[in-house]
mmCIF file of C-alpha atoms in Angstrom:
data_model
loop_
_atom_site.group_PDB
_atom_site.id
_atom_site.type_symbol
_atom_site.label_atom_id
_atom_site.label_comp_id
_atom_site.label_asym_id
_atom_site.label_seq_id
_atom_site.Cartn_x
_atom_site.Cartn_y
_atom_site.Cartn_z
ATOM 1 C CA UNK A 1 83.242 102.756 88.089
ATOM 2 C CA UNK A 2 86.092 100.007 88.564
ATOM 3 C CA UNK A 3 86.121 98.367 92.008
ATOM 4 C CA UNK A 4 89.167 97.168 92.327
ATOM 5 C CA UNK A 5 91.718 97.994 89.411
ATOM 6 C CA UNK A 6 95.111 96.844 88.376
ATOM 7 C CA UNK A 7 97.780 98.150 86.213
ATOM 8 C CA UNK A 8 99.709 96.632 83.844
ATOM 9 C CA UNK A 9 96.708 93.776 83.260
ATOM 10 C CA UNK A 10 99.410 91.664 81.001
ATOM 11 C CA UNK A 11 103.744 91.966 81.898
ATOM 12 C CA UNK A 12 106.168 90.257 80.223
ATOM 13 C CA UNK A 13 109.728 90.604 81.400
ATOM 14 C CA UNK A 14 113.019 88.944 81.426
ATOM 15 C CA UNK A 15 114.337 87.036 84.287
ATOM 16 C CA UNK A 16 115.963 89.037 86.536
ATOM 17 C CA UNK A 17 114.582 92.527 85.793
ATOM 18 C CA UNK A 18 112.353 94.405 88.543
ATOM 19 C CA UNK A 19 108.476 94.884 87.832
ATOM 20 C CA UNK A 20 105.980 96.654 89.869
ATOM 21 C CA UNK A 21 102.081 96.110 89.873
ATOM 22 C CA UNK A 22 99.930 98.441 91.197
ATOM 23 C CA UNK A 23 96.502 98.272 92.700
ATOM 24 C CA UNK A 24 93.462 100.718 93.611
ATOM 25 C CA UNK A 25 90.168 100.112 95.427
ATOM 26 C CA UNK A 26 87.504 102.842 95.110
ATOM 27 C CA UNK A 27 85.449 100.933 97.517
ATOM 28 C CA UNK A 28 86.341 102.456 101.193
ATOM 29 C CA UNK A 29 87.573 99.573 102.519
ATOM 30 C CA UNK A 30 90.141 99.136 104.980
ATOM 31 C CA UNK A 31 92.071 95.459 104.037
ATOM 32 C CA UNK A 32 93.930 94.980 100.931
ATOM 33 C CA UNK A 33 95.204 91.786 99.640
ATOM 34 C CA UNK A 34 97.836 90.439 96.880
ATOM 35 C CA UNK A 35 97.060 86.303 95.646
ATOM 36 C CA UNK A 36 98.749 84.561 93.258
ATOM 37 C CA UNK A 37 97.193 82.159 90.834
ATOM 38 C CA UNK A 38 99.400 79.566 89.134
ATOM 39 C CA UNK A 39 99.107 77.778 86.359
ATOM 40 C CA UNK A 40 96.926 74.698 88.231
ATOM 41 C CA UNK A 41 94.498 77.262 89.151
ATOM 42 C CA UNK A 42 94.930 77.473 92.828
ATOM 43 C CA UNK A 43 94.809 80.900 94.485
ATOM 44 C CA UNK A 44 97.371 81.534 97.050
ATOM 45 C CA UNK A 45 97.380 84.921 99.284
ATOM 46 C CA UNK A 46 100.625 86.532 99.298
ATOM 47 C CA UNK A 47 99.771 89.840 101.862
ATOM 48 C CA UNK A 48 97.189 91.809 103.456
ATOM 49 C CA UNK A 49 97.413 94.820 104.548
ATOM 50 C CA UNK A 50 95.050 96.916 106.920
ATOM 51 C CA UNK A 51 94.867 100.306 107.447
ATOM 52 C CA UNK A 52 98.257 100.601 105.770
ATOM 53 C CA UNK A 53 100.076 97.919 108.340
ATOM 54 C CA UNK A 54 100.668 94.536 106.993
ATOM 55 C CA UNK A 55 98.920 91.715 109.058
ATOM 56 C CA UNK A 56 99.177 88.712 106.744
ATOM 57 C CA UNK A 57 102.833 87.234 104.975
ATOM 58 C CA UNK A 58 102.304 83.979 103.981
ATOM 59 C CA UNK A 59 105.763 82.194 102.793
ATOM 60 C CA UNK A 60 106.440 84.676 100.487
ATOM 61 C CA UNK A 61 110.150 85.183 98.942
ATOM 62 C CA UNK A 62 111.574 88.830 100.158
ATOM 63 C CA UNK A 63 111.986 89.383 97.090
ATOM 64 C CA UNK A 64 108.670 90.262 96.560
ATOM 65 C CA UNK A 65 107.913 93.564 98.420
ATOM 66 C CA UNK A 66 104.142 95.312 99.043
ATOM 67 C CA UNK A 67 103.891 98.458 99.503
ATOM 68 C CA UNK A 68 100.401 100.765 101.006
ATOM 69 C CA UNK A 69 100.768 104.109 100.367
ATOM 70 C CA UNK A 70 97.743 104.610 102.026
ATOM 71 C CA UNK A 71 94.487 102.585 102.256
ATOM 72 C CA UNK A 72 93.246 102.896 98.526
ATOM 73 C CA UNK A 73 96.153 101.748 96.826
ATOM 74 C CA UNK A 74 98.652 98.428 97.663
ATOM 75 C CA UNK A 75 101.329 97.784 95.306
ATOM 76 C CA UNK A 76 103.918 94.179 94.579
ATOM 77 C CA UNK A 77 106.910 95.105 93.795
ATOM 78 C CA UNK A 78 109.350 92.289 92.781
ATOM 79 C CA UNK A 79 112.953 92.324 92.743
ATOM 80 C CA UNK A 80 115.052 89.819 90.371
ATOM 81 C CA UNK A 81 112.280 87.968 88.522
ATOM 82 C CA UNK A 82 112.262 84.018 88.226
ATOM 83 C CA UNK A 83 111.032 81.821 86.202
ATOM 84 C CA UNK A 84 108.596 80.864 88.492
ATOM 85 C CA UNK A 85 107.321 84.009 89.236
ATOM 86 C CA UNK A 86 105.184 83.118 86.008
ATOM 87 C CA UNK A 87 101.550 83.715 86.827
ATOM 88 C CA UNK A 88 98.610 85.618 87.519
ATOM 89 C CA UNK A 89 98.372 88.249 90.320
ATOM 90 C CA UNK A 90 95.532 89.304 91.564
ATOM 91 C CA UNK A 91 95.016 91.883 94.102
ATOM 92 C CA UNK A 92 91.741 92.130 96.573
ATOM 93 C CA UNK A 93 89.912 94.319 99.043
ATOM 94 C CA UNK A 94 87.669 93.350 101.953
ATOM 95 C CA UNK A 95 86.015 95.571 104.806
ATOM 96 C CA UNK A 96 86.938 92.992 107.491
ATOM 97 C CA UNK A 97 85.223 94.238 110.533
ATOM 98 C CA UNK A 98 82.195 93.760 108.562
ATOM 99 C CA UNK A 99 82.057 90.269 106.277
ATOM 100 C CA UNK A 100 85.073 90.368 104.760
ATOM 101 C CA UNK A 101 83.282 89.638 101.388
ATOM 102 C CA UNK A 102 86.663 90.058 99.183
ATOM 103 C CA UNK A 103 86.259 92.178 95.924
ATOM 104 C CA UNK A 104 89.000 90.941 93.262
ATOM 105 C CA UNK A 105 90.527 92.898 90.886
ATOM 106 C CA UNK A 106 90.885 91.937 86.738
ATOM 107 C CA UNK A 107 94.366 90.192 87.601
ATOM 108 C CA UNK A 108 98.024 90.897 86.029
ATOM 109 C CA UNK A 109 99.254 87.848 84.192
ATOM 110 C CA UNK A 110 102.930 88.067 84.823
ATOM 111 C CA UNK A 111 105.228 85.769 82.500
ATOM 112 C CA UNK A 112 109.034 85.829 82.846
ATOM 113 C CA UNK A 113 110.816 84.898 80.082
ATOM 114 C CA UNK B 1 96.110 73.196 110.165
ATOM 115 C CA UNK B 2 93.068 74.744 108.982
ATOM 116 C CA UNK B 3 92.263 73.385 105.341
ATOM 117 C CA UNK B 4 89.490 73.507 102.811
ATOM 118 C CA UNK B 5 88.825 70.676 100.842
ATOM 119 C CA UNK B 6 86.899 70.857 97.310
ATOM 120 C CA UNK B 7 85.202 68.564 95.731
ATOM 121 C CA UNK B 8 85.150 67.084 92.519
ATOM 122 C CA UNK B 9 88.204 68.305 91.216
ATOM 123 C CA UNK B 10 86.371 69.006 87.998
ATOM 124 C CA UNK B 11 82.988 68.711 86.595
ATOM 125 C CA UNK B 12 81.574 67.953 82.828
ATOM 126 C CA UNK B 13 77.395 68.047 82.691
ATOM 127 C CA UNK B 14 75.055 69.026 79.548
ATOM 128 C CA UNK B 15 73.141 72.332 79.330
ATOM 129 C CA UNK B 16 70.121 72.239 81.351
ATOM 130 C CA UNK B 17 71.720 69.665 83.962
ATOM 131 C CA UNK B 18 71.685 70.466 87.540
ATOM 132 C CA UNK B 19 74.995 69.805 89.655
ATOM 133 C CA UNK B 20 76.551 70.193 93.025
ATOM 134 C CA UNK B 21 80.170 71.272 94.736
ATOM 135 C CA UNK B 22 81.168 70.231 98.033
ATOM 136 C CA UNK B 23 83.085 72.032 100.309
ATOM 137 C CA UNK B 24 84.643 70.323 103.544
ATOM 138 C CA UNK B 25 86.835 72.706 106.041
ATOM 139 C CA UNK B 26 88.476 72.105 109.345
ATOM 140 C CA UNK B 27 88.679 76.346 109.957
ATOM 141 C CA UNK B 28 87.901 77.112 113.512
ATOM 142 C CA UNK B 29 87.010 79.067 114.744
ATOM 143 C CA UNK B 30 84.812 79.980 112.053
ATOM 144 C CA UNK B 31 83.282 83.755 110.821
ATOM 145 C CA UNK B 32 81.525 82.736 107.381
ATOM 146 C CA UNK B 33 81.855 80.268 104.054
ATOM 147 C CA UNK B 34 81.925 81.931 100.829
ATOM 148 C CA UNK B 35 81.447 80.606 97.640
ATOM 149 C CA UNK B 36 83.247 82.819 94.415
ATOM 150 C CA UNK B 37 82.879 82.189 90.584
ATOM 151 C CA UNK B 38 85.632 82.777 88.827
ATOM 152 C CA UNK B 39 85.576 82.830 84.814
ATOM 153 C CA UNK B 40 88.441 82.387 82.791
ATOM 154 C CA UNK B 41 90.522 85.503 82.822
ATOM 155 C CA UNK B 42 88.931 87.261 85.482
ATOM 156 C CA UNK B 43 89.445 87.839 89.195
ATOM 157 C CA UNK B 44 86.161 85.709 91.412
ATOM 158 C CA UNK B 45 83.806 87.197 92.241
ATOM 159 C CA UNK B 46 81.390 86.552 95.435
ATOM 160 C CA UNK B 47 78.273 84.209 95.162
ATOM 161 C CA UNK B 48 77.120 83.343 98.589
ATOM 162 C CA UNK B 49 78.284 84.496 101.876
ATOM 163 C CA UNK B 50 76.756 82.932 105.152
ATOM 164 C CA UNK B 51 77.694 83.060 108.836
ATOM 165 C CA UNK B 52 77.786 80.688 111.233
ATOM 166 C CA UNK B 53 73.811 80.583 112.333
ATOM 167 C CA UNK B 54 72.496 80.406 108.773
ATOM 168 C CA UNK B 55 72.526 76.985 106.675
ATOM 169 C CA UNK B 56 71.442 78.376 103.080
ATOM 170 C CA UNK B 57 71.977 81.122 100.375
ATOM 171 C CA UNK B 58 70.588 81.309 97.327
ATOM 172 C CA UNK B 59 72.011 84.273 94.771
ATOM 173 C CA UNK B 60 69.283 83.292 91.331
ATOM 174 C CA UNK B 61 69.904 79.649 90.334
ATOM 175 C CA UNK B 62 73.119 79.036 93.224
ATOM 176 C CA UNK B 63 72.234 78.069 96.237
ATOM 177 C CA UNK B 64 74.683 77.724 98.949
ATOM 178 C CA UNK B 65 73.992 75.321 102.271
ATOM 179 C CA UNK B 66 76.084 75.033 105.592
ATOM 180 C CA UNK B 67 75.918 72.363 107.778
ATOM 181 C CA UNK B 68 78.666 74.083 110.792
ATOM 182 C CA UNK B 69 78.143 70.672 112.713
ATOM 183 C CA UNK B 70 79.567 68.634 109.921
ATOM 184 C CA UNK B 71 81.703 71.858 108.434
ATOM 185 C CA UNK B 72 80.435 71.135 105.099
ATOM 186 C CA UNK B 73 79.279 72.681 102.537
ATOM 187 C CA UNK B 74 78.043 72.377 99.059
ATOM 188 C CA UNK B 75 76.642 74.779 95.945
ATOM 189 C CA UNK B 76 73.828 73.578 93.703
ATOM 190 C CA UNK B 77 73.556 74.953 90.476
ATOM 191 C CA UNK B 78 69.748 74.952 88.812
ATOM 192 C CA UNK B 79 69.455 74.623 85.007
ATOM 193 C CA UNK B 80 72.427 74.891 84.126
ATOM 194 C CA UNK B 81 73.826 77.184 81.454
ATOM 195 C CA UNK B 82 77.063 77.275 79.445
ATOM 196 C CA UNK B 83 77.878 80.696 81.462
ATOM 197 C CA UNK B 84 78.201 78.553 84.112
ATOM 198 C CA UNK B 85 81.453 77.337 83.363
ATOM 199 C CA UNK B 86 83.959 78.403 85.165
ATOM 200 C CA UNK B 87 85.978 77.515 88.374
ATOM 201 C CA UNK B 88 83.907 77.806 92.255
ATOM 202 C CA UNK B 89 85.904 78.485 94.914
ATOM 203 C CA UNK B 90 85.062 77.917 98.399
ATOM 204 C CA UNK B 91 86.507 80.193 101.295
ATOM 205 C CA UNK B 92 86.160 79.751 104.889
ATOM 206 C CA UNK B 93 87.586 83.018 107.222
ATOM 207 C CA UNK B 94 88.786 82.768 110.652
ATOM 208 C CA UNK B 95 86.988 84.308 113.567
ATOM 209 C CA UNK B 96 89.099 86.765 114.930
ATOM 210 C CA UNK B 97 90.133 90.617 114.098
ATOM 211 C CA UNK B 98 92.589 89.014 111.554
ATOM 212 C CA UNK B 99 89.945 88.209 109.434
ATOM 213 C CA UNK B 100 92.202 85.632 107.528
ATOM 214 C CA UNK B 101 90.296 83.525 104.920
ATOM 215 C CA UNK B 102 91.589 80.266 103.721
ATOM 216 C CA UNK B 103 90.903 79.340 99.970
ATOM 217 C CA UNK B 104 89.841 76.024 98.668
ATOM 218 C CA UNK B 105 91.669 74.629 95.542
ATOM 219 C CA UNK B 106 88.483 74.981 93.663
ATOM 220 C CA UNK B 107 86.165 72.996 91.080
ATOM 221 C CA UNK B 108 86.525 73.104 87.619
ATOM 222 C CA UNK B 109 83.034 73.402 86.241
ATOM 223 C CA UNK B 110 82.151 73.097 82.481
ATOM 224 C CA UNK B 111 78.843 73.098 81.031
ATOM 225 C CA UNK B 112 78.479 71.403 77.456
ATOM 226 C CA UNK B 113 75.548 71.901 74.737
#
């Protein structure tokens, strides 16, 4: 069974369109996260989200929007794609009472054209 | 502000070799260092994890030391094999019910025949 899933796993789009990527965690746990990896490598968080309330927004455009349905699922949603919105997202989930070991999903490699 | 520092950037060694990463942090106050593998194309995924009271890990041929006095940290690989290769990340997370975790930049790690 897939930990920590992501759908679409490749999007290609045109600047300026809307995309959405969504994210599920079969693994009970309570904090959910969204990173983006750009093309040097370096893993950024985005959000977190626990128990459905957002604790973390790191210098994030407001164009990007997360949304929790409820504690299995977190989903980017990103209004008027940029260029350099190019790159890999990858969503997370941690228990973070307990270690906070993170558990990463297979990424979405987003490239705006 | 609370930083991780990797070191090297990158890393070249033959088959067989062994090698180590270094991991400096200023994160205070501090809940536990994690060390993450990622390959190319996939999301990391967790290595090591130790608290504050315990100054190695080993997971098979990684093994993971903490010196909290110095906040360092470093992973030594055994034997290496071309599976190896890859990018380690070292994390450092926050005491605190926020949980946050602060990513290093990474090493680039590749194993040649």
């Amino acid at each position: 069974d897939t930990a920590v899933s992501q759908t679409p796993k490749y999007l290609v789009t045109q600047m300026g369109n809307d995309k959405s990527i969504k994210c599920e965690q079969n693994l009970g746990h309570d904090t959910m996260y969204w990173y983006k990896q750009d093309s040097k490598k370096f893993l950024k968080i985005m959000f977190s989200y626990n128990n459905k309330e957002l604790i973390i927004n790191e210098t994030v455009p407001n164009r990007f929007s997360p949304k929790s349905p409820d504690k299995a699922h977190l989903n980017l949603h990103i209004n008027s794609l940029e260029l350099g919105d190019s790159a890999v997202y990858f969503c997370a989930s941690s228990q973070v009472y307990v270690t906070n070991e993170q558990f990463f999903g297979p990424g979405t490699r987003l490239t705006v054209l | 502000k609370n930083q991780v520092e990797q070191s090297p950037q990158s890393l070249i060694i033959l088959e067989g070799k062994n090698c180590t990463l270094q991991c400096n942090y200023t994160v205070s106050p501090f809940s536990n260092l994690r060390w993450y593998k990622q390959d190319t194309g996939r999301g990391p995924v967790s290595l090591t994890i130790m608290t504050f009271s315990e100054n190695t890990k080993s997971n098979g041929r990684y093994t993971a030391t903490l010196d909290a006095d110095t906040k360092q940290s470093s992973l030594h690989i055994t034997a290496s094999q071309l599976s190896d290769s890859a990018s380690y990340i070292c994390v450092v997370t926050l005491l605190g019910n926020a949980g946050k975790s602060t990513f290093g930049d990474g090493t680039t790690l590749t194993v040649k025949p």
